[in-house]
Short mmCIF file of C-alpha atoms in Angstrom, two decimals:
data_model
loop_
_atom_site.label_atom_id
_atom_site.label_comp_id
_atom_site.label_asym_id
_atom_site.label_seq_id
_atom_site.Cartn_x
_atom_site.Cartn_y
_atom_site.Cartn_z
CA MET A 1 178.74 16.50 -170.54
CA LYS A 2 175.58 16.60 -168.68
CA LEU A 3 177.22 17.49 -164.66
CA ILE A 4 175.25 16.59 -161.82
CA ARG A 5 175.23 16.90 -158.02
CA TYR A 6 173.46 14.15 -155.89
CA GLY A 7 173.06 13.64 -151.94
CA GLU A 8 171.95 15.92 -148.80
CA PRO A 9 172.36 19.60 -148.51
CA GLY A 10 175.79 20.04 -147.56
CA SER A 11 177.01 16.76 -148.59
CA GLU A 12 176.10 16.63 -152.48
CA ILE A 13 178.75 14.16 -154.58
CA PRO A 14 179.42 15.06 -158.33
CA GLY A 15 177.89 12.56 -161.18
CA VAL A 16 177.26 13.09 -164.72
CA LEU A 17 174.04 11.83 -166.61
CA LEU A 18 174.59 10.02 -169.52
CA GLU A 19 172.62 9.98 -172.76
CA ASN A 20 170.99 6.67 -171.93
CA GLY A 21 169.80 8.31 -168.73
CA LYS A 22 171.84 6.97 -166.13
CA LYS A 23 173.53 8.75 -163.74
CA LEU A 24 177.27 7.92 -162.50
CA ASP A 25 179.32 8.93 -159.50
CA VAL A 26 182.63 10.33 -160.60
CA SER A 27 183.76 11.45 -156.72
CA ALA A 28 186.88 9.38 -157.79
CA PHE A 29 187.97 12.15 -160.16
CA VAL A 30 186.25 15.37 -158.64
CA GLN A 31 185.46 16.46 -155.47
CA ASP A 32 183.28 19.09 -156.43
CA TYR A 33 181.95 21.19 -159.22
CA ASP A 34 183.21 24.83 -157.77
CA GLU A 35 185.48 27.50 -159.01
CA ALA A 36 188.61 25.11 -159.00
CA PHE A 37 187.07 22.44 -161.07
CA PHE A 38 186.23 25.27 -163.82
CA GLU A 39 189.00 27.45 -163.51
CA GLY A 40 191.62 24.39 -164.88
CA ASP A 41 191.29 22.11 -167.16
CA ASP A 42 189.48 19.55 -164.94
CA LEU A 43 186.05 19.37 -167.13
CA GLU A 44 188.41 19.02 -170.24
CA ARG A 45 190.20 15.84 -168.45
CA MET A 46 187.30 14.66 -166.89
CA SER A 47 185.92 13.88 -170.51
CA ASP A 48 189.07 12.17 -171.02
CA TRP A 49 188.78 10.20 -167.61
CA LEU A 50 184.95 8.80 -168.35
CA LYS A 51 186.26 7.19 -171.69
CA GLU A 52 188.67 5.37 -169.69
CA ASN A 53 186.91 4.65 -165.93
CA GLN A 54 183.14 5.15 -167.04
CA SER A 55 182.50 1.03 -165.97
CA SER A 56 184.16 1.50 -162.75
CA CYS A 57 182.32 4.42 -161.94
CA PRO A 58 178.94 3.74 -159.43
CA GLU A 59 175.83 4.45 -160.44
CA ILE A 60 173.70 6.75 -158.47
CA ALA A 61 170.21 5.43 -157.78
CA LYS A 62 167.50 7.07 -159.40
CA THR A 63 165.92 7.90 -155.62
CA GLU A 64 168.59 10.41 -154.94
CA ARG A 65 167.99 13.86 -154.39
CA LEU A 66 169.69 15.93 -157.11
CA SER A 67 171.15 19.42 -156.42
CA SER A 68 172.04 22.73 -158.00
CA PRO A 69 174.51 20.83 -160.55
CA ILE A 70 177.38 23.17 -159.32
CA ALA A 71 178.73 24.44 -155.76
CA ARG A 72 177.60 27.37 -153.80
CA PRO A 73 179.00 29.81 -156.68
CA SER A 74 180.91 33.58 -155.96
CA LYS A 75 178.12 35.35 -157.22
CA ILE A 76 174.94 34.55 -159.04
CA VAL A 77 174.17 37.62 -161.64
CA CYS A 78 170.76 38.41 -163.03
CA VAL A 79 169.36 40.47 -165.77
CA GLY A 80 166.24 42.17 -165.75
CA LEU A 81 163.88 42.85 -168.53
CA ASN A 82 165.51 40.95 -170.99
CA TYR A 83 162.63 40.05 -173.21
CA ALA A 84 160.51 43.17 -174.74
CA LYS A 85 157.29 41.47 -173.72
CA HIS A 86 158.41 40.90 -170.01
CA ALA A 87 158.92 44.64 -169.60
CA GLU A 88 155.88 45.60 -170.62
CA GLU A 89 153.59 43.49 -168.54
CA SER A 90 156.09 44.48 -165.66
CA GLY A 91 155.25 48.32 -166.72
CA MET A 92 158.63 49.43 -167.54
CA ALA A 93 160.51 50.78 -170.17
CA VAL A 94 162.72 48.27 -172.82
CA PRO A 95 166.44 48.86 -171.43
CA GLU A 96 168.54 50.65 -173.48
CA GLU A 97 171.73 48.77 -171.37
CA PRO A 98 171.33 45.17 -169.30
CA VAL A 99 169.80 45.67 -166.18
CA LEU A 100 171.69 43.69 -163.77
CA PHE A 101 170.73 42.58 -160.11
CA PHE A 102 171.99 40.20 -157.69
CA LYS A 103 170.59 37.02 -155.98
CA ALA A 104 172.35 35.78 -152.80
CA THR A 105 174.03 32.70 -153.10
CA THR A 106 172.29 30.80 -150.72
CA SER A 107 169.23 31.19 -152.60
CA LEU A 108 170.58 28.18 -154.48
CA CYS A 109 168.89 24.98 -154.03
CA GLY A 110 167.96 21.83 -156.36
CA PRO A 111 165.75 21.43 -159.22
CA TYR A 112 163.21 19.58 -157.32
CA ASP A 113 163.38 21.09 -153.88
CA ASP A 114 160.35 22.67 -152.25
CA VAL A 115 160.38 26.19 -153.29
CA ILE A 116 160.00 27.93 -149.54
CA ILE A 117 157.60 31.02 -149.32
CA PRO A 118 158.83 33.50 -146.97
CA LYS A 119 157.60 34.81 -143.79
CA GLY A 120 155.37 37.67 -144.23
CA SER A 121 155.03 37.13 -148.04
CA GLU A 122 151.86 37.44 -150.26
CA LYS A 123 153.48 38.18 -153.44
CA THR A 124 156.05 35.22 -154.49
CA ASP A 125 156.18 34.47 -158.11
CA TRP A 126 158.22 32.29 -160.75
CA GLU A 127 160.49 33.21 -163.73
CA VAL A 128 161.80 30.55 -165.63
CA GLU A 129 165.18 31.12 -167.15
CA LEU A 130 168.28 30.12 -169.21
CA ALA A 131 171.29 30.37 -166.68
CA VAL A 132 175.13 30.70 -168.14
CA VAL A 133 177.75 29.20 -166.25
CA ILE A 134 181.41 30.62 -166.52
CA GLY A 135 184.07 28.55 -167.20
CA LYS A 136 186.69 31.07 -166.88
CA LYS A 137 187.78 34.12 -165.26
CA ALA A 138 186.41 36.86 -167.20
CA SER A 139 187.53 40.58 -166.59
CA TYR A 140 187.04 43.36 -169.51
CA VAL A 141 186.40 40.98 -171.92
CA SER A 142 185.10 41.73 -175.68
CA GLU A 143 182.19 40.28 -177.11
CA ASP A 144 183.85 38.25 -179.59
CA LYS A 145 185.84 36.69 -176.78
CA ALA A 146 183.22 36.21 -174.59
CA MET A 147 181.83 32.58 -175.15
CA ASP A 148 185.48 31.44 -174.58
CA HIS A 149 184.36 32.08 -170.85
CA VAL A 150 180.93 29.91 -171.21
CA ALA A 151 181.25 26.71 -169.41
CA GLY A 152 178.00 25.05 -170.22
CA TYR A 153 173.92 26.16 -169.56
CA ALA A 154 171.61 25.41 -166.78
CA LEU A 155 167.80 25.56 -166.30
CA HIS A 156 167.02 28.23 -163.62
CA ASN A 157 163.88 29.67 -161.86
CA ASP A 158 164.44 32.83 -160.66
CA VAL A 159 161.69 32.95 -158.09
CA SER A 160 161.05 36.54 -156.85
CA GLU A 161 159.11 38.28 -154.21
CA ARG A 162 157.39 41.33 -155.90
CA ALA A 163 156.50 43.27 -152.60
CA PHE A 164 159.97 42.87 -151.36
CA GLN A 165 161.65 43.53 -154.33
CA LEU A 166 159.40 46.89 -155.77
CA GLU A 167 157.21 48.21 -153.08
CA GLN A 168 159.74 48.34 -150.05
CA GLY A 169 162.61 50.35 -151.47
CA GLY A 170 166.02 49.77 -152.12
CA GLN A 171 167.37 47.01 -154.76
CA TRP A 172 165.43 44.36 -156.27
CA VAL A 173 168.22 41.93 -154.04
CA LYS A 174 165.47 41.73 -151.36
CA GLY A 175 163.00 40.13 -153.16
CA LYS A 176 165.14 37.39 -154.97
CA SER A 177 167.25 36.08 -152.46
CA ALA A 178 165.36 34.06 -149.91
CA ASP A 179 166.58 30.88 -149.74
CA THR A 180 164.95 28.22 -151.88
CA PHE A 181 164.90 31.38 -154.96
CA ALA A 182 167.26 29.69 -157.04
CA PRO A 183 166.24 25.98 -158.38
CA LEU A 184 169.10 25.17 -160.84
CA GLY A 185 169.28 22.34 -162.68
CA PRO A 186 168.73 19.28 -163.18
CA TYR A 187 172.06 19.51 -164.83
CA LEU A 188 174.70 21.70 -166.31
CA ALA A 189 174.86 20.85 -169.93
CA THR A 190 178.38 22.32 -171.22
CA LYS A 191 178.72 24.45 -174.30
CA ASP A 192 179.30 21.76 -176.69
CA GLU A 193 175.84 20.34 -175.78
CA ILE A 194 173.79 23.50 -176.98
CA GLU A 195 174.12 23.97 -180.68
CA ASN A 196 172.51 27.53 -180.57
CA PRO A 197 171.78 28.90 -176.77
CA HIS A 198 170.09 31.67 -178.72
CA ASP A 199 167.44 29.61 -180.04
CA LEU A 200 165.98 27.36 -177.10
CA ASN A 201 162.24 26.95 -176.22
CA LEU A 202 161.77 27.82 -172.56
CA TRP A 203 158.04 27.49 -170.66
CA LEU A 204 156.93 27.28 -167.19
CA LYS A 205 153.38 25.54 -165.97
CA VAL A 206 151.76 26.58 -162.53
CA ASN A 207 149.68 23.67 -161.61
CA GLY A 208 149.53 22.59 -164.90
CA GLU A 209 148.81 25.68 -166.55
CA THR A 210 150.90 27.03 -169.21
CA MET A 211 152.16 30.60 -168.40
CA GLN A 212 155.52 31.05 -169.66
CA SER A 213 156.33 30.01 -173.11
CA SER A 214 159.05 31.65 -175.24
CA SER A 215 162.38 31.24 -176.89
CA THR A 216 165.89 32.83 -175.94
CA SER A 217 165.83 33.85 -179.88
CA ASP A 218 163.45 36.65 -178.00
CA LEU A 219 166.25 38.48 -175.87
CA ILE A 220 167.28 41.53 -176.21
CA PHE A 221 170.94 41.14 -175.34
CA ASN A 222 172.66 37.97 -176.04
CA ILE A 223 175.02 35.73 -174.37
CA PRO A 224 178.15 37.15 -175.52
CA HIS A 225 177.26 41.05 -174.89
CA LEU A 226 175.91 39.91 -171.11
CA VAL A 227 178.88 38.82 -170.40
CA SER A 228 181.26 41.31 -171.94
CA TYR A 229 179.29 43.83 -170.44
CA ILE A 230 179.21 42.22 -166.91
CA SER A 231 183.14 41.70 -166.97
CA GLN A 232 183.45 45.84 -167.52
CA TYR A 233 182.16 46.08 -163.86
CA MET A 234 183.07 43.49 -161.80
CA THR A 235 185.48 40.08 -161.97
CA ILE A 236 183.17 37.44 -163.24
CA LEU A 237 184.68 33.94 -161.51
CA PRO A 238 184.88 30.21 -162.75
CA GLY A 239 181.11 29.00 -161.78
CA ASP A 240 179.58 32.35 -161.39
CA VAL A 241 176.18 32.07 -162.60
CA ILE A 242 174.62 34.73 -165.26
CA SER A 243 170.93 34.18 -165.40
CA THR A 244 169.89 35.87 -168.65
CA GLY A 245 166.24 37.03 -168.38
CA THR A 246 162.84 35.45 -167.94
CA PRO A 247 160.03 35.99 -170.69
CA PHE A 248 156.37 37.36 -170.34
CA GLY A 249 153.62 35.12 -168.29
CA VAL A 250 154.91 35.90 -164.51
CA GLY A 251 152.54 36.22 -162.17
CA LEU A 252 153.21 40.02 -161.89
CA GLY A 253 151.95 40.57 -165.57
CA LEU A 254 148.61 38.96 -165.01
CA ASN A 255 145.41 41.04 -165.07
CA PRO A 256 144.55 40.34 -161.70
CA PRO A 257 148.24 39.50 -160.74
CA LYS A 258 148.76 35.85 -159.14
CA TYR A 259 150.99 34.65 -157.03
CA LEU A 260 152.25 31.35 -155.34
CA LYS A 261 150.40 29.86 -152.62
CA PRO A 262 151.53 26.66 -150.46
CA GLY A 263 150.90 23.70 -152.49
CA ASP A 264 151.07 25.06 -155.77
CA VAL A 265 153.23 23.04 -158.07
CA MET A 266 155.80 24.48 -160.79
CA GLU A 267 157.11 22.82 -163.53
CA LEU A 268 159.39 24.36 -165.98
CA GLY A 269 161.93 23.34 -168.77
CA ILE A 270 164.44 24.64 -171.58
CA ASP A 271 165.29 22.76 -174.82
CA GLY A 272 168.14 20.58 -174.11
CA LEU A 273 168.43 21.78 -170.45
CA GLY A 274 165.78 19.01 -168.77
CA GLU A 275 162.98 19.70 -166.66
CA SER A 276 162.47 20.68 -163.39
CA ARG A 277 159.43 20.76 -160.64
CA GLN A 278 159.15 22.77 -157.42
CA VAL A 279 156.05 22.53 -154.89
CA ALA A 280 155.29 25.95 -153.25
CA LYS A 281 155.27 25.61 -149.33
CA ALA A 282 154.37 27.93 -146.56
CA TYR A 283 157.70 29.35 -144.42
CA SER A 284 157.59 27.00 -141.05
CA ASN A 285 160.47 27.96 -138.20
CA GLN A 286 159.64 24.51 -136.94
#
């Protein structure tokens, strides 16, 4: 299945995207795609429910805003430098173990929402990534059992402010967590929808120019390794997001570096996970 959420921020309603492109409201079955939904057997039950009730589900208008396909998770765990060429362009060594950092969950937004350049920012950057959504609580899981804990996958733009991240001391989280810095979606594709998550093309354009183009086959640490590794240090809850890293082509790595300015348009996509589009807007306190 392809899970979507629609409606105004704070009032989103769960839905599904059908193969024919039609979007259906499934709020008669589930209140939201949150920890409670993923931790039980609701995903499987909803699939069966749809077979019997699809014809009575309201169709979602094409004009409705799409939100993040999951409600605010307990955490967004990100993996840094997980593509060798990205590590090289960042001037950093290829890591021997996964580099972990967090994005604040308040950075989550919809796939077509504006990305707000933070107050005082001069180095806001783009990063297309494959996000993994956890479907089953994971603590000290082995690699061979790790995929049992995955619910599905989504497209993620790990927007980053490089000065906040790299020039102002402390942890990377400061440069990763501004509001709107985690556009997710347009949908969550359940695990059965993606034959091989380690062989997906991913790309990102800025103002129509291709900046990133690579494949998840180039990941240094694959998904089972990441789920297992992270679970050794923290409990990963249903609905949590693991963002698996970005390939080369970010603004930081260009010569000279290039960063987002108001009006810039980011378009990005991953095989099987759709495409998203965000317009960069200047921060305003109005």
